[in-house]
Tab-separated table of C-alpha atoms and ligand atoms in Angstrom:
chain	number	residue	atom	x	y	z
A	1	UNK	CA	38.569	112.308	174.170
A	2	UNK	CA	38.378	111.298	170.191
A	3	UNK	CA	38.676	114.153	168.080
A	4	UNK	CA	35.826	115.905	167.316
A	5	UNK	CA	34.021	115.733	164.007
A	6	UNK	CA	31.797	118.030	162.487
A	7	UNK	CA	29.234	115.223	160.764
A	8	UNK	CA	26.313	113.339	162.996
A	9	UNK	CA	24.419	111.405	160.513
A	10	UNK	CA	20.925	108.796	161.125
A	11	UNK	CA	22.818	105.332	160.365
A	12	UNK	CA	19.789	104.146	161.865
A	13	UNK	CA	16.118	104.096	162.837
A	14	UNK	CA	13.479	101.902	164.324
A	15	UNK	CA	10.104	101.619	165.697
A	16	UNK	CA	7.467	99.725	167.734
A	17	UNK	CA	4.223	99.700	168.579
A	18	UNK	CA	1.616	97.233	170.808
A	19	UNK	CA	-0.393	95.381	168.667
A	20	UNK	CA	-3.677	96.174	171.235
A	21	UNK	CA	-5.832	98.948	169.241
A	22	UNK	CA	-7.793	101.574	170.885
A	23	UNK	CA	-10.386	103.011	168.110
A	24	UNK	CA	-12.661	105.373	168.525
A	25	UNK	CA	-15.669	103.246	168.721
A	26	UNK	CA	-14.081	101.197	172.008
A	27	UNK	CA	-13.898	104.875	173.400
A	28	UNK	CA	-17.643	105.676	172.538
A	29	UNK	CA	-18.187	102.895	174.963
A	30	UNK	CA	-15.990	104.240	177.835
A	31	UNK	CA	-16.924	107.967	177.873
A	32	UNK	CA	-19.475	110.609	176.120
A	33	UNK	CA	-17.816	111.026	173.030
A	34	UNK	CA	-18.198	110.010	169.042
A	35	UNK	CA	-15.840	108.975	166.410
A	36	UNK	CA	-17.191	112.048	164.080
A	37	UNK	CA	-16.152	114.627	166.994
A	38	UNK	CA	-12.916	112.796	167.713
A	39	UNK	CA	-12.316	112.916	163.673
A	40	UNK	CA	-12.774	116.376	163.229
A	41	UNK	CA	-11.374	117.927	166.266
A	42	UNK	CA	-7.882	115.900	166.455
A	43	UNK	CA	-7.961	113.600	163.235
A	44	UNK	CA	-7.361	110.367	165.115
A	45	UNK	CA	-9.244	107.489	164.626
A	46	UNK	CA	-7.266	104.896	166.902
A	47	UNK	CA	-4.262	104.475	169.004
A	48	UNK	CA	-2.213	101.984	170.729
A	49	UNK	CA	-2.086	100.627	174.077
A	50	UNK	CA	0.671	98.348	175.841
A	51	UNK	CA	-0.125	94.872	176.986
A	52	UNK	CA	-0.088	94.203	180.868
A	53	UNK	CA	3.720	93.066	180.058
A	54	UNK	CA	4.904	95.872	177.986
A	55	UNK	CA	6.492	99.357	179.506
A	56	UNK	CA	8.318	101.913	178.202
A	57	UNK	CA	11.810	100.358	178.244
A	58	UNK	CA	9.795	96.705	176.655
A	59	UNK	CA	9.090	99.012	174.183
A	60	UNK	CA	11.924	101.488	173.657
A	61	UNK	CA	14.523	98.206	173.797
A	62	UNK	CA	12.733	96.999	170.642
A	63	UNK	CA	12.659	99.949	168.584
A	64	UNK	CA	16.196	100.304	169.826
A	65	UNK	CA	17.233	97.172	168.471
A	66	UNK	CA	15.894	98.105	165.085
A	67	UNK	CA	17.419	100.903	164.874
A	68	UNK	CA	20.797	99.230	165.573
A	69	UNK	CA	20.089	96.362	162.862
A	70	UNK	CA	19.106	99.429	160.798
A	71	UNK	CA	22.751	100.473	161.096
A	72	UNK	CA	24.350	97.233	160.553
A	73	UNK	CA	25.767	97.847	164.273
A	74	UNK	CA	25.646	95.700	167.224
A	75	UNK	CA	24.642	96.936	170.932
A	76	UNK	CA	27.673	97.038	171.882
A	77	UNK	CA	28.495	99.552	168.801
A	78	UNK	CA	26.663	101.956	171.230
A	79	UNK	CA	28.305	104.509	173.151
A	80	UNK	CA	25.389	106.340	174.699
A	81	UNK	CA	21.880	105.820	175.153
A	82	UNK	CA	19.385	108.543	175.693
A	83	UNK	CA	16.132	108.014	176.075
A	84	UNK	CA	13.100	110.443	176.019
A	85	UNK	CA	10.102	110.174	178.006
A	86	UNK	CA	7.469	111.237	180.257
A	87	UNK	CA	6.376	107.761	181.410
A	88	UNK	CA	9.281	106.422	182.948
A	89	UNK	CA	9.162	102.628	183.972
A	90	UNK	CA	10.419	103.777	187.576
A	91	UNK	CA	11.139	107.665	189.337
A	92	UNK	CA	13.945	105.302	189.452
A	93	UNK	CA	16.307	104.008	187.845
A	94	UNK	CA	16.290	105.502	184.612
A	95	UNK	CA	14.399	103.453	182.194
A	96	UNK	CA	17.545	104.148	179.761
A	97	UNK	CA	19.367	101.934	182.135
A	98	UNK	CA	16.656	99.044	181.524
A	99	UNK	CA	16.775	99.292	178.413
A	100	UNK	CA	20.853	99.101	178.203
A	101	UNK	CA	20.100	95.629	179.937
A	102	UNK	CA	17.619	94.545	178.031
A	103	UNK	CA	19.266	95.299	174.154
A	104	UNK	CA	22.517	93.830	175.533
A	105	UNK	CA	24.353	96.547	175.269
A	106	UNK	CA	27.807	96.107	177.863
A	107	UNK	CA	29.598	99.350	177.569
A	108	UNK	CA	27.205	102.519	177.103
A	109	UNK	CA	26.363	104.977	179.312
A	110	UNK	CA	22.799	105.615	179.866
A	111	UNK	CA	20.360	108.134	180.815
A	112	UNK	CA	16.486	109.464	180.472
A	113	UNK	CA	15.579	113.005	179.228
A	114	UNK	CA	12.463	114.632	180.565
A	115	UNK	CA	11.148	116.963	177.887
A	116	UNK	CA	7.758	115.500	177.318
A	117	UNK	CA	6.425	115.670	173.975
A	118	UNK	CA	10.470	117.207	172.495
A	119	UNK	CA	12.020	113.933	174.489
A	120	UNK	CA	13.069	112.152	171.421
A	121	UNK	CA	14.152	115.826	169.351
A	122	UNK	CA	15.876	117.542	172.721
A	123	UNK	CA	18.045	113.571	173.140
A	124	UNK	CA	18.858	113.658	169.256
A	125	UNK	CA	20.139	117.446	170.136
A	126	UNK	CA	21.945	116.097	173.030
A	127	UNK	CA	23.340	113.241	170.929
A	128	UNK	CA	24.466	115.205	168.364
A	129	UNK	CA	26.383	117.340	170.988
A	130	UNK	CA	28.452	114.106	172.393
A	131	UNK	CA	29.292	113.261	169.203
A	132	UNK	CA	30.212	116.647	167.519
A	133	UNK	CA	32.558	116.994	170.793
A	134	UNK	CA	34.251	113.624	169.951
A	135	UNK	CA	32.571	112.127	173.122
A	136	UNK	CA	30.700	109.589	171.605
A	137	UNK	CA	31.051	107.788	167.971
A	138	UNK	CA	27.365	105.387	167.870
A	139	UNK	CA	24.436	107.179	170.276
A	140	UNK	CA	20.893	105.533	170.341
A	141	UNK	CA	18.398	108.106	170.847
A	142	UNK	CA	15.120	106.980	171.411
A	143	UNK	CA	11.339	108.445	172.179
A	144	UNK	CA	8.597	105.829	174.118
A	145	UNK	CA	5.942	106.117	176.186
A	146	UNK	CA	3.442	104.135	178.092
A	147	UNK	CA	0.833	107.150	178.435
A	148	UNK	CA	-2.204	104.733	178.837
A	149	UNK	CA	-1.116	104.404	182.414
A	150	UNK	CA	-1.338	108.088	183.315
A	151	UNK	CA	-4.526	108.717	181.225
A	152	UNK	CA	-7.686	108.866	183.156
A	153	UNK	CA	-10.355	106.945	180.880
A	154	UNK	CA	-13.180	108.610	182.514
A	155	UNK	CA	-11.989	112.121	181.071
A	156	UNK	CA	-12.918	112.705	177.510
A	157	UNK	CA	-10.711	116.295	177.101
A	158	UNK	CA	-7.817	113.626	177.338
A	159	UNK	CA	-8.393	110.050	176.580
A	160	UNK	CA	-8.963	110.661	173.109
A	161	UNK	CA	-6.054	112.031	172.477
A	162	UNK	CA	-2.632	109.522	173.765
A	163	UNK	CA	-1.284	106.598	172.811
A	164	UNK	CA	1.736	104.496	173.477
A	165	UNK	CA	4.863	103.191	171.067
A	166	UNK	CA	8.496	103.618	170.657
A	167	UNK	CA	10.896	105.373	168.376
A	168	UNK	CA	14.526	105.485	167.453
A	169	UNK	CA	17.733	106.333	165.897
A	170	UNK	CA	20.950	105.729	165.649
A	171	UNK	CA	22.976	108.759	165.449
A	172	UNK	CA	27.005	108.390	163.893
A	173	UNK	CA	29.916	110.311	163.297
A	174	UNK	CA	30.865	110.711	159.862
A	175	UNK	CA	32.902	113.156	157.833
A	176	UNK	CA	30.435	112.460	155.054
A	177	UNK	CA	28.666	115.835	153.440
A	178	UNK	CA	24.678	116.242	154.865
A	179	UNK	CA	23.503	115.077	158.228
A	180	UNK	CA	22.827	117.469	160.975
A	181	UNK	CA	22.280	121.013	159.547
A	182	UNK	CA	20.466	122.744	162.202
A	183	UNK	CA	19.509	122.580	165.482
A	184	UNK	CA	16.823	124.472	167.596
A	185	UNK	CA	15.404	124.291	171.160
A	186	UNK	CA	13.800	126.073	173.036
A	187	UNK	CA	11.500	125.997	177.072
A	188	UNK	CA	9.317	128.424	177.971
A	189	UNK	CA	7.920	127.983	181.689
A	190	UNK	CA	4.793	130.478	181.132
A	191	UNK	CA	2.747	127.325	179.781
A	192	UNK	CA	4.288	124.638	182.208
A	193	UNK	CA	0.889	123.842	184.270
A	194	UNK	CA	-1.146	124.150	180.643
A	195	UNK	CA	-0.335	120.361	180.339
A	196	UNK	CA	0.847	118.326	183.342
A	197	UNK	CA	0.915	115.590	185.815
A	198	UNK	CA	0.523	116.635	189.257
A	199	UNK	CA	0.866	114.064	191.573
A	200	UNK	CA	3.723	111.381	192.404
A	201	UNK	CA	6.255	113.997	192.193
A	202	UNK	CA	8.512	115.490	194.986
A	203	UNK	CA	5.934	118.750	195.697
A	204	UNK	CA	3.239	116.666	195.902
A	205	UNK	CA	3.973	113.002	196.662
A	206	UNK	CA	1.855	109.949	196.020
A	207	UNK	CA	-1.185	109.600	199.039
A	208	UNK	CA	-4.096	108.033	199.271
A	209	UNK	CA	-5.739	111.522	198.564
A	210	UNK	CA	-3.866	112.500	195.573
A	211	UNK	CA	-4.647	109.329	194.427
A	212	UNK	CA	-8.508	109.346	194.774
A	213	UNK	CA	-8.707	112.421	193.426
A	214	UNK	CA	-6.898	111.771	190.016
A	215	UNK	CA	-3.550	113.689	190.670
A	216	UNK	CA	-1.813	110.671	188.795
A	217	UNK	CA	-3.435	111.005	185.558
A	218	UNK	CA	-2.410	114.089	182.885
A	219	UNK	CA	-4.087	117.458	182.691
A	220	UNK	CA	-4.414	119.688	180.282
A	221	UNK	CA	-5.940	123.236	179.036
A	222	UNK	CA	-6.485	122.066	175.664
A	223	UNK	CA	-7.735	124.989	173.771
A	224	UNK	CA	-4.807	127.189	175.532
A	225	UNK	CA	-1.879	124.454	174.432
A	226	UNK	CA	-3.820	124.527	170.983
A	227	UNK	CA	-2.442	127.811	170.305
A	228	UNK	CA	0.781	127.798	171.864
A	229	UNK	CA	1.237	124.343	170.188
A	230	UNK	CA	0.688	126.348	166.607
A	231	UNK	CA	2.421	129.521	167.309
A	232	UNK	CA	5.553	127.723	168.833
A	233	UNK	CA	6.519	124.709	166.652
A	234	UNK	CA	6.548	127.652	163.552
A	235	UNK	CA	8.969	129.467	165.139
A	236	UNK	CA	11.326	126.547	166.760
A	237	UNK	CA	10.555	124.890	162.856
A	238	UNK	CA	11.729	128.392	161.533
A	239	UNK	CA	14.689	128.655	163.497
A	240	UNK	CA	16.222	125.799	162.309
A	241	UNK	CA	15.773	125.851	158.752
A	242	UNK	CA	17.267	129.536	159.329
A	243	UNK	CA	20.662	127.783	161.867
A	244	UNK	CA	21.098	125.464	159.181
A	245	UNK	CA	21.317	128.524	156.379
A	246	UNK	CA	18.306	127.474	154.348
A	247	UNK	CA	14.702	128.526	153.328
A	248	UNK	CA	11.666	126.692	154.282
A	249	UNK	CA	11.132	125.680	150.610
A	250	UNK	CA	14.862	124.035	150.655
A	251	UNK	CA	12.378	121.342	153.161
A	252	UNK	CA	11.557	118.071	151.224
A	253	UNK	CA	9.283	116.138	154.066
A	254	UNK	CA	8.278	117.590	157.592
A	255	UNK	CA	8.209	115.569	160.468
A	256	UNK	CA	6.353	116.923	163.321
A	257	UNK	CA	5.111	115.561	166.320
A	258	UNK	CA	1.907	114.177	166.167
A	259	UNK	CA	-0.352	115.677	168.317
A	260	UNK	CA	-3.573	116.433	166.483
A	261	UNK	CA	-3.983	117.162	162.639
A	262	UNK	CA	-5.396	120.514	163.178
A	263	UNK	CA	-2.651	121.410	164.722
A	264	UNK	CA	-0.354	119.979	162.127
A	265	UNK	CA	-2.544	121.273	159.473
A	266	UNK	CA	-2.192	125.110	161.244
A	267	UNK	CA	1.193	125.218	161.226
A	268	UNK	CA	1.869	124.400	157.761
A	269	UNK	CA	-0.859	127.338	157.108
A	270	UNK	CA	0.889	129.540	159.283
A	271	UNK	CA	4.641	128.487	157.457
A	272	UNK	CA	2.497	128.907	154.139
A	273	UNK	CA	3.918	124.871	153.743
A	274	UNK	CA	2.170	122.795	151.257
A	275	UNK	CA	0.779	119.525	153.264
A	276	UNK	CA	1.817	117.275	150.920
A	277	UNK	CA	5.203	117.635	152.267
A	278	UNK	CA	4.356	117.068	155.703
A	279	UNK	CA	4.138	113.344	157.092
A	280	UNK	CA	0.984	112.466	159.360
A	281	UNK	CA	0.230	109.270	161.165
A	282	UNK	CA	-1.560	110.736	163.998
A	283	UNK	CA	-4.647	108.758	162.690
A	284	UNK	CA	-3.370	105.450	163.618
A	285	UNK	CA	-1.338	106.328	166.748
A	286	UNK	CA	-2.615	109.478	168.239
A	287	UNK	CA	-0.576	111.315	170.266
A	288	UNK	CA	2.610	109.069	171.656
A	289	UNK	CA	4.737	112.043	172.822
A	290	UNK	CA	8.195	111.311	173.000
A	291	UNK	CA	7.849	108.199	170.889
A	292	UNK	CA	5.997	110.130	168.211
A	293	UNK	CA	8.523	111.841	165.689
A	294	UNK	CA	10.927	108.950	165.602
A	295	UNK	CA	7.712	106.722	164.708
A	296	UNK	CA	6.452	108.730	162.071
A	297	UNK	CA	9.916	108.839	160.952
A	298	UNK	CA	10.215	105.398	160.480
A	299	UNK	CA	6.993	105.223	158.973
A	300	UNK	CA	7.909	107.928	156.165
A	301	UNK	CA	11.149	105.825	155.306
A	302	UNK	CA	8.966	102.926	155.143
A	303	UNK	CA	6.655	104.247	153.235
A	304	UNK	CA	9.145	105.447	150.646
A	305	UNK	CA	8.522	109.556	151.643
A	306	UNK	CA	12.303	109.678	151.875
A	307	UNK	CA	15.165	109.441	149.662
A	308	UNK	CA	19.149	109.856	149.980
A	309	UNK	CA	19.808	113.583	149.886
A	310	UNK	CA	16.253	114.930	151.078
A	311	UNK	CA	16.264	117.909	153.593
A	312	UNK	CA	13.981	116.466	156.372
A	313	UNK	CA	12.726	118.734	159.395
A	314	UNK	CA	11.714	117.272	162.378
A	315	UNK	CA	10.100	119.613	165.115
A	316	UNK	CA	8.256	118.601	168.090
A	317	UNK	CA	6.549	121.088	171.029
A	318	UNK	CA	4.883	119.708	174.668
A	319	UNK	CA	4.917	119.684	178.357
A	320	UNK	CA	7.168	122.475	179.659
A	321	UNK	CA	6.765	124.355	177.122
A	322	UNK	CA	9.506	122.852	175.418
A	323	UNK	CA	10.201	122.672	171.417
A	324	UNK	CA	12.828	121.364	169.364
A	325	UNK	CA	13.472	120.991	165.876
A	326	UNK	CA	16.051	119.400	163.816
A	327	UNK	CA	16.899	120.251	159.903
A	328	UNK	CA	18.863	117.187	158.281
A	329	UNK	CA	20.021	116.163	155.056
A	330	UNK	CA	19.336	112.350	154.931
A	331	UNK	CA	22.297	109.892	153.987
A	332	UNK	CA	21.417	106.647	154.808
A	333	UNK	CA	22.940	104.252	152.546
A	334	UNK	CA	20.684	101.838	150.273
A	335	UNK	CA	22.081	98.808	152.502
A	336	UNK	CA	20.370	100.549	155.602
A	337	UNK	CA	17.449	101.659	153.607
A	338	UNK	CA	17.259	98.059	152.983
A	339	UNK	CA	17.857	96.584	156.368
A	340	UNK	CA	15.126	98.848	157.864
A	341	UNK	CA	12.791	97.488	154.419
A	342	UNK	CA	13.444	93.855	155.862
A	343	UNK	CA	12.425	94.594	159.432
A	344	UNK	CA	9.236	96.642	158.215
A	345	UNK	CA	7.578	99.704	160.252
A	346	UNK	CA	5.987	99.746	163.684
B	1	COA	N1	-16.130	114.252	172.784
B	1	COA	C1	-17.169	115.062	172.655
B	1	COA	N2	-17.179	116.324	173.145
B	1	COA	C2	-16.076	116.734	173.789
B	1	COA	C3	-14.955	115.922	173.964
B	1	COA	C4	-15.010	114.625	173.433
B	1	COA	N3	-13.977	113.777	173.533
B	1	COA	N4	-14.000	116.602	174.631
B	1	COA	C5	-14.511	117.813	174.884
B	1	COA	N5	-15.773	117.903	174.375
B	1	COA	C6	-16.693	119.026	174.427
B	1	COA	C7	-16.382	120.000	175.521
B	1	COA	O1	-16.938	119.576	176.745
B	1	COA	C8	-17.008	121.258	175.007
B	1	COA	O2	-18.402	121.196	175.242
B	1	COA	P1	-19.196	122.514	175.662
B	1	COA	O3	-19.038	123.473	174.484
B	1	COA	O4	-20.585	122.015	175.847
B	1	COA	O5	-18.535	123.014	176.902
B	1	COA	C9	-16.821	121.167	173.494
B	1	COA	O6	-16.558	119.781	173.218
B	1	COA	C10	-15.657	121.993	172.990
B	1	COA	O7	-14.551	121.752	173.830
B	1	COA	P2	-13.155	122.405	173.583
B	1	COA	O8	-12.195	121.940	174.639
B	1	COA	O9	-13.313	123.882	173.384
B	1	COA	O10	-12.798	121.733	172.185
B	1	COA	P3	-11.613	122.029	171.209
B	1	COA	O11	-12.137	122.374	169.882
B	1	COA	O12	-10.583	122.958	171.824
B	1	COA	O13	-10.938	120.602	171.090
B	1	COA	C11	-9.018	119.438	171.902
B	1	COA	C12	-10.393	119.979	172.247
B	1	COA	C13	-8.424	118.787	173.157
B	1	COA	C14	-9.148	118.391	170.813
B	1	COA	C15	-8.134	120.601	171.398
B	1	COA	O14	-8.203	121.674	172.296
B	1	COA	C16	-6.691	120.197	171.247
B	1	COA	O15	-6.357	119.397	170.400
B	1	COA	N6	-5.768	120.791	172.032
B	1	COA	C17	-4.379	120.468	171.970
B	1	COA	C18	-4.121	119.177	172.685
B	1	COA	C19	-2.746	118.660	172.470
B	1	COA	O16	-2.368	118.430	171.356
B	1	COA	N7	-1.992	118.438	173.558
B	1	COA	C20	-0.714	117.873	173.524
B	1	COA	C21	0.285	118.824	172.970
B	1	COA	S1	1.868	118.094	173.009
């Protein structure tokens, strides 16, 4: 085992999504619903949907390879892969193992992390861990989802909400000052059947019956995960800024996951945060889960919301409950900021 180092830095970050859009009006056509409700209750307007060829690891091998071009690495830089998700290609394999195949990569090891919605902040957590322990020097942590195929289209409580893409990062060691400052995660079973997918699963296996009656698609109390949603991402989001020994107006740019803009717009009331320092693409995307901090991520770089030095806090809350949240000081150099500038956003 290498030594281990105290600095795990983003060399590298990368994103993709389908190019088929889902807007609100295509929806008006599909179930009871309007674009003015969708608007005000959730602030999306359209989403993404993968083509009958793409899947999660299509997708998450793309964004992956950004974010290694990003880095000015190669696949085979790439000690570990972790990949979050909730809409694995296969029960089995992992889809991380796909997508080692599929970027080229020879030597990594490679697994999926089921935290739902925190996928892509609990594997950056996990990443960090390998390499602070010397275990790993280059880890690719991604977030992507298909959740088109486990939405039911008939049910308007959900099918406005998801959409599908990929996100990633490279993580590195480096004894450079910045990078990883804090860390927080948290699971709290009480509100594991508020969102969930009940069928396919060991307790209740795929039948013909589960299948006609819709066990295969999401669930969700929505006004119920509203709340929790709120209350928990300000405390994970608080608890990090705290680990890594700094005040919430030390934050430059929030990242949070994109579930709905009320929510993000609650939780910056609740932090007393001004919104213009919070990122939002949940208009365009809707809610991708896993994929959907490491996308708006790359989408703030690209859109010039960060800058070497800036604090950033990522924080992210779903199925589970689980909720991480990561405080970092970005250091990417300006040859990586101008990589990720040649290979563009989403
Ligand atoms: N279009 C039109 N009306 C709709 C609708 C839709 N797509 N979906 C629900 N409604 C109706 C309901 O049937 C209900 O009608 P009723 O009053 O006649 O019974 C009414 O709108 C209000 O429903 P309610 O569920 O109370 O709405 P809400 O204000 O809580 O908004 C959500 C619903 C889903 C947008 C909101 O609860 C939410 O965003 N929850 C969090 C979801 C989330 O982010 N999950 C993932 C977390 S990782």
């Amino acid at each position: 085992m290498a030594r281990p180092v105290t600095g795990v830095h983003v060399t590298g970050w990368g994103a993709y999504a389908p190019s088929l859009v889902l807007r609100n009006v295509d929806l008006e056509r599909m179930v009871d619903t309007n674009d003015e409700w969708i608007v005000s209750r959730t602030g999306i307007s359209e989403r993404r949907i993968a083509g009958p060829d793409e899947t999660t690891a299509s997708m998450a091998a793309v964004a992956g390879l950004r974010a290694i071009a990003t880095a000015g690495l190669q696949p085979d830089d790439i000690d570990l892969i972790l990949l979050g998700t909730l809409s694995p290609d296969y029960v089995m394999p992992s889809t991380a193992a796909l997508v080692k195949e599929a970027i080229g990569n020879k030597r990594a090891a490679a697994m999926d992390l089921y935290a739902a919605c925190s996928g892509f902040v609990y594997g950056y957590a996990t990443g960090h861990a390998y390499i602070a322990s010397g275990m790993a020097k280059h880890v690719l942590v991604i977030g992507a989802e298909t959740l088109s195929r486990y939405t039911d289209f008939s049910d308007r409580s959900t099918c406005i909400l998801f959409g599908d893409g990929a996100g990633a990062v490279v993580l590195s060691a480096s004894d450079e000052p910045g990078g990883t400052l804090g860390i927080e995660m948290t699971t709290d079973p009480s509100g594991a059947y508020l969102i969930w997918l009940p069928g396919g699963g060991a307790a209740r296996p795929a039948t013909a019956t589960s299948h006609a009656s819709g066990e295969h698609y999401m669930k969700m109390k929505g006004t119920e995960t509203f709340k929790m949603a709120v209350r928990t991402l300000g405390s994970t989001a608080t608890a990090a800024v705290k680990k890594a020994g700094l005040d919430l107006s030390d934050v430059d740019l929030v990242v949070p996951h994109q579930a709905n803009n009320r929510i993000i717009e609650a939780l910056a009331k609740s932090l007393d945060f001004p919104m213009a320092k919070v990122f939002v693409n949940v208009q365009r995307y809707g809610n991708t889960s896993a994929a959907s901090v490491p996308l708006a991520l790359s989408e703030a770089v690209a859109a010039g919301r960060v800058k070497k030095g800036d604090r950033l806090l990522m924080v992210a809350f779903g199925s589970g409950l689980t909720s991480g949240a990561i405080m970092l000081q970005w250091t990417a150099d300006p040859a990586a900021m101008a990589r990720a500038a040649a290979i563009g956003p989403a």
